[in-house]
Amino acid sequence: MEIDKEKAAAKVIYEVGEQLSQQTRLNKDTLVKSLRKAEDAFPVLGQSSSLKPEIEPLNNFLIKHKLLQHKDKDVRVLVASCLCQIIRVLAPHPPYSDEILRDIFALIISMFAELSDTKSPYFTRRVKILETFAKLKCCLLMVDIGCDDLVLEMFNIFFSVVREHHQKSVLQSMLSIMAPILDDKVSQPLVDVILCNLLREEKGGASASFRLAVSIIEESTSKLEPFVQRFLTSCILDRDSVESELKDYYHEIIYEIFQCAPPMLVAVIPSLSHELLTDQVDVRIKAVNLLGKLFALPGHHVVQEYRQLFVEFLKRFSDKSAEVRISALQCAKVCYTAIMSGTEAPELLDAIEKRLLDFDDKVRIEAVITICDLARSNLKHIQSQLILHAMGRLRDKKVSVRKSTMQKLLELYRDYCIQCSEGLITLVEHFEQIPCKILMLCYDKDCKDFRPQNMELVLAEDLFPAGLSVEERMRHWIFLFSIFTPAHEKAFSSILSQKWRLQMEMQVYLKLRKEDKGNSSDDVQKKIRISCRKMSASFVDPSKAEECFEKLQQMKDEDIFNKLFLLVNDKTSLSDDTRDLSKKSADIRGALLGRVEKKHPLYEFLRVLSLKCSCNIFGSEHVRLILSDLSEKNLVNKHLEKSSVNLLLNVVSISPSLLRGSEDHLRMLVSEEENPFCEKLLQILMKASRYISIALSDIYPSLERACLEGTRLQSKYAISIIAALGGTSGDLAFSNLYEKLVDSLHAGQNMSTVLQSLGCIAQYSFSLFGSREKEITEIIQTIFHEHHVHSVDDLTSSDEDFGCSTSCRLKIYGLKTLVKSFLPYQGTHVRHQIKELFIILSKILPEGKFSDDSILSENDSAHIRLAAAKSVLRLARRWDLHILPQIFHLVILKARDPSSHVRVSFLDKIHKLLKDHAIPSRYACAFALASSDCLRDVQTNSLKYMEEFIREHSKEARRRQTSGIQNQGETNIYFPGYIMVFLIHVLAHDPCFPPENCHDEEIYARFCSPLVAILQALISASCDDTSRNVVNDTLSYMLNIFRAIRKSEDAVDVKKTSKLHILADIGLLLVKGLTNSGMPSYLPGSMLLPSSFYKVIPDIRCDEENLSAMAQCPFDENSIEKVLHFYESNIAGTATSLAKQSRKSQEERLQLNDSKNTAIDFPLHKEAGKLASRVKIEKENSSLQRLESRKTLRQVNTRGKNKQALSPSDSGLVGIIKQKEGVNGTELNLGRNQMSSSCGSIITKPSSSESLVSEKEVGDIVRCGTLREKGRNTTNRKLASEPFECSEASLKNKCSSKGVGDMDETLIGQRIKLWSPIDKCYYSGSIDGFDSQNSSHKVTYDNGEVELLRLTNEKWEIVSSVSSPNEETNKCRSIPSDPEVGSSISNPPEIDIPGNRASKRITAANKRKGHFDTKRAPYTVEKRKVHNLDSKASDVLDVDETAIARRTRNRKA
């Protein structure tokens, strides 16, 4: 049957061949029809050479009539199909010559080129041809006859026509054709075609060709391997010699091949280490990217197999090129994911973490991005320490780094919140630290985006995911508050406070706008502008916001203002369901913004304004949730309960109206008897009592219990709540409670709390307290004189940890009660019993005893002294006019109390009260007394407090001066330097004042150091104005004070007048000693002195001769150096550290002013450590020189007046104003207005001829008495007082190059001193060697540092070969400034670079030059190679090991 079919088919083919051969002229239709008939018959035929006769007619026809070159597409397809069948039937010996076969193969390959057209009617025939061609292995025949070009063309066609939607047989047929060719004969062009298509996916081409390339590589790995290896190795080692265009993509090729045929690259991958060490940055970047992808391949274990390559890869994290380091970081994420469970993961994380301290800001940003992405991909397994270190970049020196870090951390935190809400992860502290660290950005002054105005938007919009529920947000806030520090709470409160202020002001604005609409007036318009200005302060750019408010005011759309009213109106928070408030607020905001288009100029402003007006951070729903959880005990964790109460207290303190609607929960909590948070809840209720609706009767039992049995704080809050809720019937509300309290006091029950409650009642209702005041006072007096407490249990509820005995604490509580009774919250009741209280305090202050027979421990006495001093400070708010100078002395001297606890607490209290402007400024003189404290912390804090006081009160004084609030004389008492008046009086009455027969300068120096401290602080503050005139005016002001005191006498004890004058003379000499160009002038006028401290000396006693007889000054100009030296050695270091940053720029500005203002050279604004070495005792000038000096001073001061209208010395000398004393039986209005002028003033006026402090006057001060130390060497005194005689010419001669050239090696062993133009002094050292090649000497300084110098370029001189460093140090103190430079420059600070572990230094020679001299490189630097810009990339430059030049410290021995 089959044979018959085969014969029939052969016959058909034969007949078709004959018919076509007989045709002389064929048309297309006939030809196509005949060829189709033959094509249909061929499949029946099997492979047999015996069929050649039947096929020959058709075969001859196709060849002879040149149908191989026919142009018709239909004909060409049929011809190709028939020829392909003929080859199949007659295989393996087709009846064609090589030339004809070539033409046939070309025709068939052209059919392959049409395979991409799957919709063509001939697509099936083309596929059949492809399959037949593949089965017959015709590809091998092509290779045999040398059709290499056709083979290459065919390969290209296959890759170009293959499609994803082709049936699998098509791809398989192509592989069947290509693989045998490669197995038989591989050529580089064919390899290039395959590799080129391997990149199609990377270039965005068809993925089918990529899959075909991968398949052929997998199929013919062994054959392709040599060619691929040779090509890739050439590209790695010598890319320029490779001619192929693929050389630019060989990294991508390696990656793709490694995925499909890793063995092919066994010899190639190790060569990548060469690229990691090459000089070309782009090559290193590509190599890093490639290795990162290779390491990330799952299941290949590349890191383990190529360990050395991984090590080199890690080194690229510290590559010298920032681009390479960034690329390494970008690869780290996917790489870490693949090796997360391996031992190499910690190494990778460590490399990433180190980049957080990279010196390039872009690298630091990328490191943060990498860490955050790693954390987001796996929140559970990321190392907490890594996250915390990434948070550290929020404090980066670059604003861009801080911004990027904040954005990435916010993204991470939002992902964390989502997973917490889904239950995938629990609350974790290191993730909750993210908002904490972001809040700290509020303290960043460098960038306006971090101001609280903008951070509010961050908390509202970016902190939590948009769809996170209120409950989930509260979970996070409560946890956050449990880890908040005071700094976090302060930043958080500042954000909420400004938000609340804006909302309150918006209500005012909307109300004013409504009034203006009904009845427009200029007054209303002015109020609207003021309101807009206030609201503008809540925006990042207030000026721009104010303009927007003006435009908003002009808008006619009332619906916008209605929506704003709904956002800020308190009634909005009283809806039925607080859970809907956030949604309602969002809907209102959406409706508001819907009124304007996005392109509207005010759209962004309204968007921000609506956010600020919304309670989107904290609202009434948040408060209600907290109270609900507390009342229902939903918070199992006690720590979180405490945190929730603290959070509620913080929020309510800012916006108490948020408690509206939650009164029931609060009432329930307050009424609980055993509530552990009763104290905080009472405090919350106290703050919100005026804003919520709670009846006093509902909670009175709880409040009464707190007043009788609670802690002192609980009782204080309870009394405040009763006063607030009781309204006008305050006395009635307190009456029953007051009786019970007095009865409890008599019974000795819980006396600490009872005393607190009584004191608080006295402040709210003095009339009620006065009804039984005598009883209370008698009981308290009894407590003062008792040695034991009635009951030990009465103080167990005390919430104050005094660290003293129970008896001592009760005495202190009694004292506080008495003090509070004189400090009512309302009214100005004058109580004559105040004198009795001051008598009690005056007894307690010296030794802490209430009576002579009191027996107290030292600790108890210290606490009582402190309580007494604080009591006086509290009373000074209202009763300062009644505080006698003696009591003032006792209080101020607590700054030198034997107990360190007293000193620290006392100074902190004064600082706080002065900062709040609650006490007169004269109490600031305590800071000066404590400036020489033996404890470094006390000394540092006192200097810091004094600096803050001077800075703030200088502004206030200048404001008063310009506003004309007081006359010129009265204005002077408001300048901070006026505290010198009180300090001198305190020192004069100090029992430790040196006795008259004292001849020890060091004792005087130690005693007078507070004077120097004030002068130093005043001058430092004056230097902030960058004007030398301000310094001059400040010194003139201080001179006027000292002169005024010299012309006055002590109003308390006239016998102390001589001590006052001694201190004033010392002050004059200090000003003289601290200036280099003579005494500054003063301006005529009056200087007020407090009449309770000073009084005028009668005119008959006011001449200089009598003054000299009254006060024998123990100082001369030479001795004043002792005071400065003591200040240098004990205080100057602290002062320098406090003012280091602020003075850095001041010094440079003052140097520029030296050429303009040279009448006064005040060195104290430079480093305090150099004070003693800057003191110069000038020789007596001739009368002509003094006259010229006076003229110069007058001229400078005249210029100073023109330039600086505001100065503390606009009123110069002494005036007298009598103190207004109260008359017994007359009530005085002791309001806060009199607080500053605590004492009356006296005025003493100079003669008209006294226009400046002359040299003669200073000489008179010196001649009034000098102190000579026994055994003092005259020569040494001369050295210390006279300037070092050394002319510029002699220095140049000694330091000439000729002299050095003659001495080269002969200088070895000599001691020399080298001049530093930066430090304006000489450094001493010895010459230890000579390098003849560069003519440099090796100098070893006395502090051990070594450097190589060309002495021909330096100023130096030989000291001696045997003198000691100590001797030279003494000489160095008397050496003058650089003869060529008039002013000195302080040492600049050391510059640290993040991650620098082994920084180098620029030594003294480089400081003298002001730059790094490579010709005279320091010896210490030469010991180690520094990576320069020309170093090879293979020399890994780690940031942590960079040799970075740093400025050296002083080498003064």
Tab-separated table of C-alpha atoms in Angstrom, residues 621-818:
chain	number	residue	atom	x	y	z
A	621	GLU	CA	-9.526	61.311	70.239
A	622	HIS	CA	-5.944	60.548	71.225
A	623	VAL	CA	-6.522	61.895	74.736
A	624	ARG	CA	-9.715	59.916	75.126
A	625	LEU	CA	-7.999	56.723	74.046
A	626	ILE	CA	-5.279	57.146	76.673
A	627	LEU	CA	-7.758	57.838	79.453
A	628	SER	CA	-9.934	54.950	78.312
A	629	ASP	CA	-7.006	52.526	78.381
A	630	LEU	CA	-5.949	53.749	81.817
A	631	SER	CA	-9.423	53.488	83.295
A	632	GLU	CA	-10.079	50.084	81.764
A	633	LYS	CA	-6.581	48.782	82.617
A	634	ASN	CA	-5.933	47.866	78.989
A	635	LEU	CA	-2.220	48.569	79.328
A	636	VAL	CA	-0.772	45.451	80.935
A	637	ASN	CA	2.752	46.834	81.031
A	638	LYS	CA	3.159	49.160	84.023
A	639	HIS	CA	6.012	50.924	82.270
A	640	LEU	CA	3.706	51.801	79.386
A	641	GLU	CA	1.038	52.968	81.832
A	642	LYS	CA	3.508	55.429	83.263
A	643	SER	CA	4.501	56.501	79.770
A	644	SER	CA	0.876	57.064	78.753
A	645	VAL	CA	0.296	59.272	81.790
A	646	ASN	CA	3.431	61.278	81.043
A	647	LEU	CA	2.353	61.672	77.436
A	648	LEU	CA	-1.088	62.814	78.510
A	649	LEU	CA	0.443	65.325	80.927
A	650	ASN	CA	2.712	66.692	78.220
A	651	VAL	CA	-0.128	67.121	75.731
A	652	VAL	CA	-2.585	68.592	78.214
A	653	SER	CA	0.043	71.033	79.484
A	654	ILE	CA	0.145	72.520	76.013
A	655	SER	CA	-3.466	72.175	74.942
A	656	PRO	CA	-5.692	71.586	77.994
A	657	SER	CA	-8.886	71.977	75.948
A	658	LEU	CA	-8.233	68.533	74.416
A	659	LEU	CA	-9.579	67.034	77.635
A	660	ARG	CA	-13.069	68.234	76.799
A	661	GLY	CA	-15.332	65.280	76.336
A	662	SER	CA	-13.134	63.004	78.469
A	663	GLU	CA	-14.173	64.357	81.881
A	664	ASP	CA	-15.864	61.121	82.949
A	665	HIS	CA	-12.743	59.021	82.442
A	666	LEU	CA	-10.612	61.601	84.240
A	667	ARG	CA	-13.044	61.866	87.141
A	668	MET	CA	-13.040	58.095	87.498
A	669	LEU	CA	-9.262	57.913	87.581
A	670	VAL	CA	-8.853	60.761	90.059
A	671	SER	CA	-11.424	59.213	92.402
A	672	GLU	CA	-9.539	55.898	92.664
A	673	GLU	CA	-7.908	55.599	96.065
A	674	GLU	CA	-4.993	53.371	95.115
A	675	ASN	CA	-4.140	54.838	91.753
A	676	PRO	CA	-0.323	54.741	91.340
A	677	PHE	CA	-0.490	57.788	89.067
A	678	CYS	CA	-2.575	59.934	91.360
A	679	GLU	CA	0.056	62.670	91.472
A	680	LYS	CA	0.309	63.004	87.686
A	681	LEU	CA	-3.458	62.826	87.279
A	682	LEU	CA	-3.896	65.635	89.771
A	683	GLN	CA	-1.331	67.648	87.866
A	684	ILE	CA	-3.261	67.020	84.636
A	685	LEU	CA	-6.486	68.049	86.288
A	686	MET	CA	-4.836	71.167	87.693
A	687	LYS	CA	-3.686	72.288	84.258
A	688	ALA	CA	-7.044	71.582	82.611
A	689	SER	CA	-9.369	72.587	85.429
A	690	ARG	CA	-10.236	75.922	83.799
A	691	TYR	CA	-11.043	74.323	80.438
A	692	ILE	CA	-13.216	71.336	81.346
A	693	SER	CA	-16.535	70.805	83.055
A	694	ILE	CA	-16.053	68.987	86.351
A	695	ALA	CA	-17.970	69.792	89.517
A	696	LEU	CA	-15.787	70.327	92.581
A	697	SER	CA	-18.164	68.267	94.687
A	698	ASP	CA	-17.575	65.198	92.500
A	699	ILE	CA	-13.868	65.031	93.264
A	700	TYR	CA	-13.570	67.005	96.513
A	701	PRO	CA	-13.155	63.905	98.731
A	702	SER	CA	-10.175	62.817	96.669
A	703	LEU	CA	-8.682	66.294	96.759
A	704	GLU	CA	-9.139	66.570	100.519
A	705	ARG	CA	-7.517	63.183	100.985
A	706	ALA	CA	-4.554	64.319	98.901
A	707	CYS	CA	-4.173	67.460	101.023
A	708	LEU	CA	-4.244	65.515	104.298
A	709	GLU	CA	-2.648	62.191	103.465
A	710	GLY	CA	-0.964	62.485	100.090
A	711	THR	CA	2.486	63.639	99.092
A	712	ARG	CA	3.555	67.247	99.096
A	713	LEU	CA	3.159	67.542	95.341
A	714	GLN	CA	-0.280	65.942	95.484
A	715	SER	CA	-1.373	68.442	98.075
A	716	LYS	CA	0.006	71.327	96.040
A	717	TYR	CA	-1.937	70.237	92.956
A	718	ALA	CA	-5.079	69.546	94.971
A	719	ILE	CA	-5.091	73.050	96.480
A	720	SER	CA	-4.670	74.545	92.988
A	721	ILE	CA	-7.598	72.460	91.683
A	722	ILE	CA	-9.836	73.529	94.546
A	723	ALA	CA	-8.930	77.157	93.931
A	724	ALA	CA	-9.697	76.814	90.217
A	725	LEU	CA	-12.940	74.846	90.499
A	726	GLY	CA	-14.128	76.775	93.569
A	727	GLY	CA	-14.372	79.963	91.564
A	728	THR	CA	-15.266	83.110	93.494
A	729	SER	CA	-16.102	81.153	96.635
A	730	GLY	CA	-12.497	80.237	97.225
A	731	ASP	CA	-12.462	80.933	100.983
A	732	LEU	CA	-15.616	78.850	101.438
A	733	ALA	CA	-14.087	75.939	99.523
A	734	PHE	CA	-10.968	76.081	101.673
A	735	SER	CA	-12.602	76.736	105.064
A	736	ASN	CA	-13.403	73.167	106.092
A	737	LEU	CA	-10.148	71.857	104.699
A	738	TYR	CA	-8.199	74.597	106.506
A	739	GLU	CA	-9.633	73.644	109.878
A	740	LYS	CA	-8.768	69.994	109.327
A	741	LEU	CA	-5.245	70.903	108.297
A	742	VAL	CA	-4.613	72.973	111.409
A	743	ASP	CA	-5.984	70.178	113.591
A	744	SER	CA	-3.679	67.702	111.835
A	745	LEU	CA	-0.766	70.054	112.405
A	746	HIS	CA	-1.536	70.165	116.121
A	747	ALA	CA	-1.764	66.373	116.162
A	748	GLY	CA	1.515	66.014	114.285
A	749	GLN	CA	-0.025	63.879	111.545
A	750	ASN	CA	1.617	63.783	108.115
A	751	MET	CA	3.181	67.133	108.855
A	752	SER	CA	5.151	67.470	105.635
A	753	THR	CA	1.990	67.339	103.522
A	754	VAL	CA	-0.029	69.426	105.961
A	755	LEU	CA	2.608	72.166	105.978
A	756	GLN	CA	2.617	72.164	102.174
A	757	SER	CA	-1.172	72.434	102.055
A	758	LEU	CA	-1.203	75.297	104.548
A	759	GLY	CA	1.436	77.196	102.621
A	760	CYS	CA	-0.491	76.800	99.377
A	761	ILE	CA	-3.746	77.937	101.028
A	762	ALA	CA	-1.911	81.024	102.276
A	763	GLN	CA	-0.987	81.848	98.690
A	764	TYR	CA	-4.562	81.484	97.414
A	765	SER	CA	-6.504	82.802	100.431
A	766	PHE	CA	-4.420	84.876	102.803
A	767	SER	CA	-7.465	86.154	104.686
A	768	LEU	CA	-8.380	82.597	105.644
A	769	PHE	CA	-4.799	81.737	106.530
A	770	GLY	CA	-4.517	84.835	108.734
A	771	SER	CA	-7.348	83.627	110.950
A	772	ARG	CA	-5.108	81.032	112.575
A	773	GLU	CA	-1.713	82.215	111.401
A	774	LYS	CA	-0.444	82.719	114.919
A	775	GLU	CA	-1.104	79.094	115.847
A	776	ILE	CA	0.612	77.832	112.733
A	777	THR	CA	3.620	80.099	113.257
A	778	GLU	CA	4.034	78.955	116.870
A	779	ILE	CA	3.972	75.302	115.847
A	780	ILE	CA	6.544	75.964	113.150
A	781	GLN	CA	8.746	77.824	115.636
A	782	THR	CA	8.479	74.810	117.903
A	783	ILE	CA	9.605	72.582	115.042
A	784	PHE	CA	12.587	74.869	114.444
A	785	HIS	CA	13.849	74.394	117.959
A	786	GLU	CA	13.083	70.711	118.378
A	787	HIS	CA	15.737	68.063	117.915
A	788	HIS	CA	13.339	65.222	117.077
A	789	VAL	CA	10.261	64.861	114.930
A	790	HIS	CA	6.905	64.056	116.482
A	791	SER	CA	6.368	61.049	114.256
A	792	VAL	CA	8.593	59.206	111.873
A	793	ASP	CA	5.678	58.224	109.677
A	794	ASP	CA	4.662	61.799	108.948
A	795	LEU	CA	7.368	62.154	106.320
A	796	THR	CA	7.139	58.800	104.612
A	797	SER	CA	4.888	60.270	101.948
A	798	SER	CA	7.357	63.006	101.099
A	799	ASP	CA	8.178	63.169	97.457
A	800	GLU	CA	11.370	65.191	97.908
A	801	ASP	CA	14.636	63.401	98.407
A	802	PHE	CA	16.728	65.839	100.407
A	803	GLY	CA	19.361	63.399	101.564
A	804	CYS	CA	19.088	64.771	105.099
A	805	SER	CA	17.493	63.644	108.338
A	806	THR	CA	13.755	63.601	108.961
A	807	SER	CA	14.040	66.361	111.554
A	808	CYS	CA	15.944	68.562	109.117
A	809	ARG	CA	13.393	68.041	106.383
A	810	LEU	CA	10.535	69.021	108.652
A	811	LYS	CA	12.330	72.244	109.600
A	812	ILE	CA	12.803	73.037	105.929
A	813	TYR	CA	9.120	72.362	105.212
A	814	GLY	CA	8.141	74.697	108.033
A	815	LEU	CA	10.414	77.393	106.644
A	816	LYS	CA	8.855	76.979	103.188
A	817	THR	CA	5.382	77.369	104.656
A	818	LEU	CA	6.356	80.671	106.273
